[in-house]
Structures are given as C-alpha cells and as structure tokens.
Amino acid sequence: MSIRFFILTVVIIFGLQSKAQLPDPVSKIKVMFLYNFTKYIEWPKEYKQGDFIIGILGGGADALHKELEKLSMTKKAGIQNIVIKKYSSLAEVDKCHMLFIPESKSASLDDATATLKKNSTLIVTEKDGLAKKGSAINFVIKDNKQNFELNKGNIERYNLNVSSSLLSLAIQVN
Amino acid sequence: MRKNITHIALLLLLFLGNALAQPCVKVGDAIQLFTKDLEKAKKGIEDAALDPACSSDPATWYYKAFILKDYYKNKEKTIKNASSRIAAIEAAKKNLQLDPQNRYAEECKKILNFLAQTFYNDASKDLNEKKYPSAYDNYVRYLDIIKYGQPDKLDTSAIFYAGYAASMANNYLKAKEYLKKAVELKYQEPNLYYYLGKVYWSIGEKDKSYEVLNLGHALYPENKDVILAMVQYYSEDGKLKVLESTLDKAIQLDSKSPDLKLTQAVVCEKLSETEKGQEEKYFKKSESLYKEVIKSDANNSRANYNLAILYYNKAVNIIDKLDADSDLITIDKIQDQCVLIFKLSLPYMTKAYQLNPNKKDVLEGLAGIYFALNDIPKSNEFKQKAESMK
C-alpha cells in the first residue's frame, strides 16, 4: 500500500512580509529646512541667550513635532539648546524664535502677525499664498518637492536678518 | 475449499504432533471441532489453555494460536482490536517461550508473521485515512510482533512509518525515537529527514533540526520538501544570511515558483537594511526577483505591492538617514533623487490597487507614496479609503 505524505512547508514560509517604513519623509525634509533657517537667519541680541524656542501652533503636525524633538536632542542653534513647544493658542506664545503654523491653523496667521508684531519670531507656514499674507517663510510644493517661499519684508519686519545665501535658494515673494 | 485445506493442514500437524507427543485430550477435542464449529473450537482451545493438564504443553499454545488466528480471519477481521488476534499472538509467543525443542516454532512464526502483517495493513490504511494515532499504534504492534516472527529482520520501512505517524499525531517524543532510529539505520527516504527535522523543531531542538535537514539535503539535494523546511525554519529563526543561500538552492530546484522568489526578495530586502556595505547588492537582488515574478505574471499582487514598498522604503531610508547638518542644496538633491524613486514605486502600487482595490495595506501604501510625492489631495483620498476599511 502506498502512503501519501502530507507536507505543510510551503504554506508557512511567507511569514516574512514587506512593510512600509514608518518615518514621515515630508516632515523630515521640513525639519531639515527649519534647522537650516536657524543658520541663515539672524535673531537680535536678546534672542541669542537662553534656549532657542521652536513652537508649533495648535494640535496636529505630530510627525513634524516628533522629528523636531529628535533634532533637538542632537543639535543646537548656534550655542543655544533647541526646545520644542506646542502652543494651543497664540496667547501662550511668549519668546519664541520660530513659530510653525500648520496648514490646519492657517486661518490664525492674521492673529499671529498681530500678536507677535513686537517679537522677533520667524513665522513659518505651509499653505499656498501665505507668504504674501504675512508669513516670513511658507513651504510650497514644486515638482513634487518641498520648497519654500521667502518674504524678505515680512522677515525684516520682525527685526530679523536674512542671509543672501538663503535668499538665493528661496522662491522670493514680495 | 480453503477451509478444507486448512483442516487438512491442521490434521497433518496433529498427526505430526502425535508422532512427537500426544496433545492433551481437550486440545484434541478442540481440533476435532475446528471444521465443524469454529466458535466451539475457540471455546475448547481456550478452556484447554486454562487447564493445568494442558497449559504447560507447548502444543496447546500452538493449536490455540492456530485456531484463534483462523477465528480472527473468519470472524473478527473487521473488528478493531479484535481479541482473537491478540490472543493468537500471545499464544504463539507462549509456545515459542515453552518450546525449547522448537517443535512448533516455524509454524508459530508463520502465524506471527501473518498477524503482524495484518497490523501493518491496518496501519497503512489508518495512515491514508489520516488516523495517525491509530496508525502509530498499529505500526508499533507490527514491529513488536515481527521481531518474534522474523528475529533477523529489521523493518526500517515500518520504523519510519511509525515515526511518521507519531509525528503527524503530534506525538513528538515517539516520533523522534522512531525517526532517529530510521536515520541510524540509513532508511532511504528523503521525507524521513523532513519529518525528523520537523519533530526536532517542534520540541525546540533547533540545532538538531538544522543538522538533520542539512544531512537530508546533502543526501537528497534534489528534494524540495527538505530544503523548504530549512527555508521555513531559518525564516522563523530570523537567520537571514543562511536563509538567503538556502533559498537560492530552493529556487534552483524550483525556478518557476513565484512564492520562493517573493520570499527571497523579502529576505534580500531585509538584508539590504542590515548588511553594512552590501545594501545595494541586496536591494538590486530583491528588485530583480520581484521584476522576474511580475514579468511572468503581471497580475501578481504581492510582487507589485512588495516592489512598490521596496522602492518606497529605499527613498524613505535615504531621507531618514539624511544628516541634519546637510545644507539646502544637498536637501534639494536628495529630494530630486527620492522623487524619482517614489515615482518608480507608484505604478506598482497602482497595479496592486487595481488588483486589490479594497486592501487596506495597498490603500495605505498609495496614500504614503502620494504623500511623499507631496500630492496631498490624492494622498488624502486613499487615506480616507483606507480608514473606511476599518
């Protein structure tokens, strides 16, 4: 009598699966841009002491927040430690070097420019047209890539100086 | 007719027995009843075996074995664990024990061989009906009986099948015992190595499992099951380097198997993440394997999905490893490079989506690729579809 064997192997070997990586590549690129801005923009003397504050307005932008936190653990802005803060409202913003307004909070830009007009805060946004409406730097998408618009007037209004190198790499907006 | 022949044989033996020694009266009565009434013959010989006047005579046990064997053949053949079969075996064994001159030994051995064969046949039938515990029991009984019937014979085939049946019944300790013995006896069957490897693996003796499977592979390099078991265990064990070389061999044996190529592609993808200095080599190998599968079957959804993920992960890794001190020009160049890679990924994930429009992984994959390409409306569209899958 012939015996039939029952082999189970092939069914099981594919426990191995391809998985998409978790890091958010867009947030990582934006954070690299933000860190570069700390090098190409000069803050007034009174902002060169203490911590270098990078704020995020409102909830959301979790991936960007996470990337910023990672950055703050290894890098400094000049000699200043980088500290990341999340603000639920503009009223909480005090001495902040850079304020990132996520797209979902873009409607707050007018309030932000009014509230921070006496501060030296670099306002960074990520919605089309906002560089013309008060933000200093606005992330835009060009050829599937992250790029940034820069409004020199809006930077200088906050007593900040921008290097010519950054100007040459930016999409300049008046 | 057959009955008559048996009867003649029995009477002949009785005559032969007479020539040697006279069996006791009760045994003689039972023999006389044999052709007339098998039930009464059985009862008679059983009574005789209990009678002190007969029980010490080896002939009594021989005739008991003979009559009960015939009773089993005619009346209880279809009964599982038939008592007549067991009693016939015990009687034949008793004769061999009591009969120092071996007067009935050859006949008793024939009876034992016949009954052993019935257990073997039952075992084979059980095995094919997937009644593994019963198959195991029957093989073990066969092996136990045959050693009286044929003391010089070692039935390696039955030893292997006993181990096989035990392994299929998840009786791993017994399976190990019998399969190991079959290996020691050099039983020629590639599945022997597959099953012993499986048993060792199941009881946590991983090194032994690899040792046996490698031995099996060395003896039977063309056997797929042995090598696939190695692939499975190396995979479960996370031994990617040896898994890769084993998969290469498996693919040589079965070059048309998309599953093996896909597994190897995933292994190479993982090695590209862990083997320093060989990232590109493993990436290329993985990419090439996925493309081979897609070339032979454009609608292989897993190959399309995995290749898309391979590209996506490559680009994400480049960005993730980007040093924070990189200047803006470098960041721009990296973005250019990664956009190209994300664009390589997109058609394969789109194809996977066409093949599986409701698969959450695929929808999330598309959302991720469009997001990485900064096409946020498209990304949100697929993200929402993926969320609706919850």
Short mmCIF file of C-alpha atoms in Angstrom, two decimals, chain A residues 1-122:
data_model
loop_
_atom_site.label_atom_id
_atom_site.label_comp_id
_atom_site.label_asym_id
_atom_site.label_seq_id
_atom_site.Cartn_x
_atom_site.Cartn_y
_atom_site.Cartn_z
CA MET A 1 0.00 0.00 0.00
CA SER A 2 1.46 3.36 -0.94
CA ILE A 3 1.49 6.10 1.65
CA ARG A 4 0.53 9.67 0.93
CA PHE A 5 2.71 12.18 2.74
CA PHE A 6 1.33 15.43 3.96
CA ILE A 7 3.87 18.17 3.61
CA LEU A 8 2.97 21.54 5.07
CA THR A 9 6.01 23.63 4.35
CA VAL A 10 5.04 25.97 1.53
CA VAL A 11 2.06 27.36 3.34
CA ILE A 12 4.09 28.63 6.23
CA ILE A 13 7.21 30.15 4.78
CA PHE A 14 5.75 33.51 4.00
CA GLY A 15 5.64 34.94 7.47
CA LEU A 16 8.10 37.42 6.05
CA GLN A 17 6.32 40.46 4.71
CA SER A 18 7.28 43.73 3.13
CA LYS A 19 6.31 46.63 5.32
CA ALA A 20 6.34 50.33 4.62
CA GLN A 21 8.74 52.29 6.82
CA LEU A 22 7.20 54.50 9.45
CA PRO A 23 9.19 57.76 9.20
CA ASP A 24 7.27 60.55 7.50
CA PRO A 25 9.68 61.75 4.77
CA VAL A 26 7.89 65.08 4.26
CA SER A 27 8.14 66.11 7.91
CA LYS A 28 11.77 65.09 7.98
CA ILE A 29 12.51 67.37 5.00
CA LYS A 30 10.60 70.27 6.56
CA VAL A 31 12.53 69.89 9.80
CA MET A 32 15.80 69.92 7.88
CA PHE A 33 14.67 73.16 6.26
CA LEU A 34 13.68 74.64 9.63
CA TYR A 35 17.06 73.75 11.07
CA ASN A 36 18.78 75.39 8.12
CA PHE A 37 16.75 78.56 8.71
CA THR A 38 18.33 78.81 12.16
CA LYS A 39 21.69 79.10 10.39
CA TYR A 40 20.74 81.61 7.70
CA ILE A 41 18.64 83.98 9.76
CA GLU A 42 19.99 86.21 12.45
CA TRP A 43 17.94 86.99 15.53
CA PRO A 44 18.52 90.13 17.61
CA LYS A 45 20.96 90.04 20.51
CA GLU A 46 18.33 89.49 23.21
CA TYR A 47 17.23 86.32 21.39
CA LYS A 48 20.73 84.85 21.39
CA GLN A 49 20.58 83.89 25.05
CA GLY A 50 18.75 81.05 26.71
CA ASP A 51 17.02 78.34 24.76
CA PHE A 52 16.17 78.53 21.10
CA ILE A 53 12.42 78.01 21.01
CA ILE A 54 10.68 76.42 18.05
CA GLY A 55 6.94 76.49 18.55
CA ILE A 56 4.11 74.66 16.80
CA LEU A 57 0.70 76.26 16.87
CA GLY A 58 -2.29 74.05 17.57
CA GLY A 59 -2.72 70.32 17.59
CA GLY A 60 -1.75 68.06 14.72
CA ALA A 61 1.61 68.13 12.95
CA ASP A 62 2.55 65.19 15.15
CA ALA A 63 5.10 63.76 12.74
CA LEU A 64 6.79 67.13 12.40
CA HIS A 65 6.74 67.59 16.16
CA LYS A 66 8.37 64.19 16.61
CA GLU A 67 11.08 64.99 14.07
CA LEU A 68 11.74 68.33 15.77
CA GLU A 69 12.06 66.62 19.13
CA LYS A 70 14.58 64.19 17.60
CA LEU A 71 16.52 67.13 16.19
CA SER A 72 16.52 68.99 19.49
CA MET A 73 18.21 66.03 21.18
CA THR A 74 21.26 66.15 18.94
CA LYS A 75 21.56 69.64 17.51
CA LYS A 76 21.86 73.22 18.71
CA ALA A 77 21.04 76.53 17.12
CA GLY A 78 24.48 78.11 17.34
CA ILE A 79 25.26 77.73 21.04
CA GLN A 80 21.61 77.62 22.12
CA ASN A 81 19.79 74.46 23.05
CA ILE A 82 16.78 73.85 20.86
CA VAL A 83 13.50 73.48 22.75
CA ILE A 84 10.27 72.47 21.06
CA LYS A 85 6.98 73.84 22.35
CA LYS A 86 3.43 73.19 21.34
CA TYR A 87 1.03 76.10 21.76
CA SER A 88 -2.68 75.51 21.83
CA SER A 89 -3.29 79.24 21.29
CA LEU A 90 -1.37 82.36 20.36
CA ALA A 91 -1.86 83.73 23.87
CA GLU A 92 0.60 81.12 25.11
CA VAL A 93 3.34 82.29 22.77
CA ASP A 94 5.95 84.32 24.57
CA LYS A 95 9.57 84.43 23.49
CA CYS A 96 9.61 82.16 20.51
CA HIS A 97 12.28 82.18 17.82
CA MET A 98 10.37 80.29 15.20
CA LEU A 99 6.64 79.61 15.06
CA PHE A 100 5.39 76.95 12.70
CA ILE A 101 1.73 77.29 11.77
CA PRO A 102 0.47 74.02 10.27
CA GLU A 103 -1.90 74.18 7.32
CA SER A 104 -4.86 73.35 9.56
CA LYS A 105 -4.15 76.52 11.58
CA SER A 106 -3.51 78.79 8.61
CA ALA A 107 -6.53 80.92 9.49
CA SER A 108 -4.61 82.05 12.59
CA LEU A 109 -1.93 83.80 10.53
CA ASP A 110 -3.51 87.27 10.77
CA ASP A 111 -3.82 86.95 14.54
CA ALA A 112 -0.28 85.64 14.75
CA THR A 113 1.21 88.58 12.86
CA ALA A 114 -0.76 90.98 15.05
CA THR A 115 0.11 89.26 18.32
CA LEU A 116 3.79 88.78 17.52
CA LYS A 117 4.44 92.14 15.86
CA LYS A 118 6.70 93.29 18.72
CA ASN A 119 8.54 89.97 18.88
CA SER A 120 11.35 88.62 16.77
CA THR A 121 9.59 85.47 15.76
CA LEU A 122 10.08 83.87 12.38
#
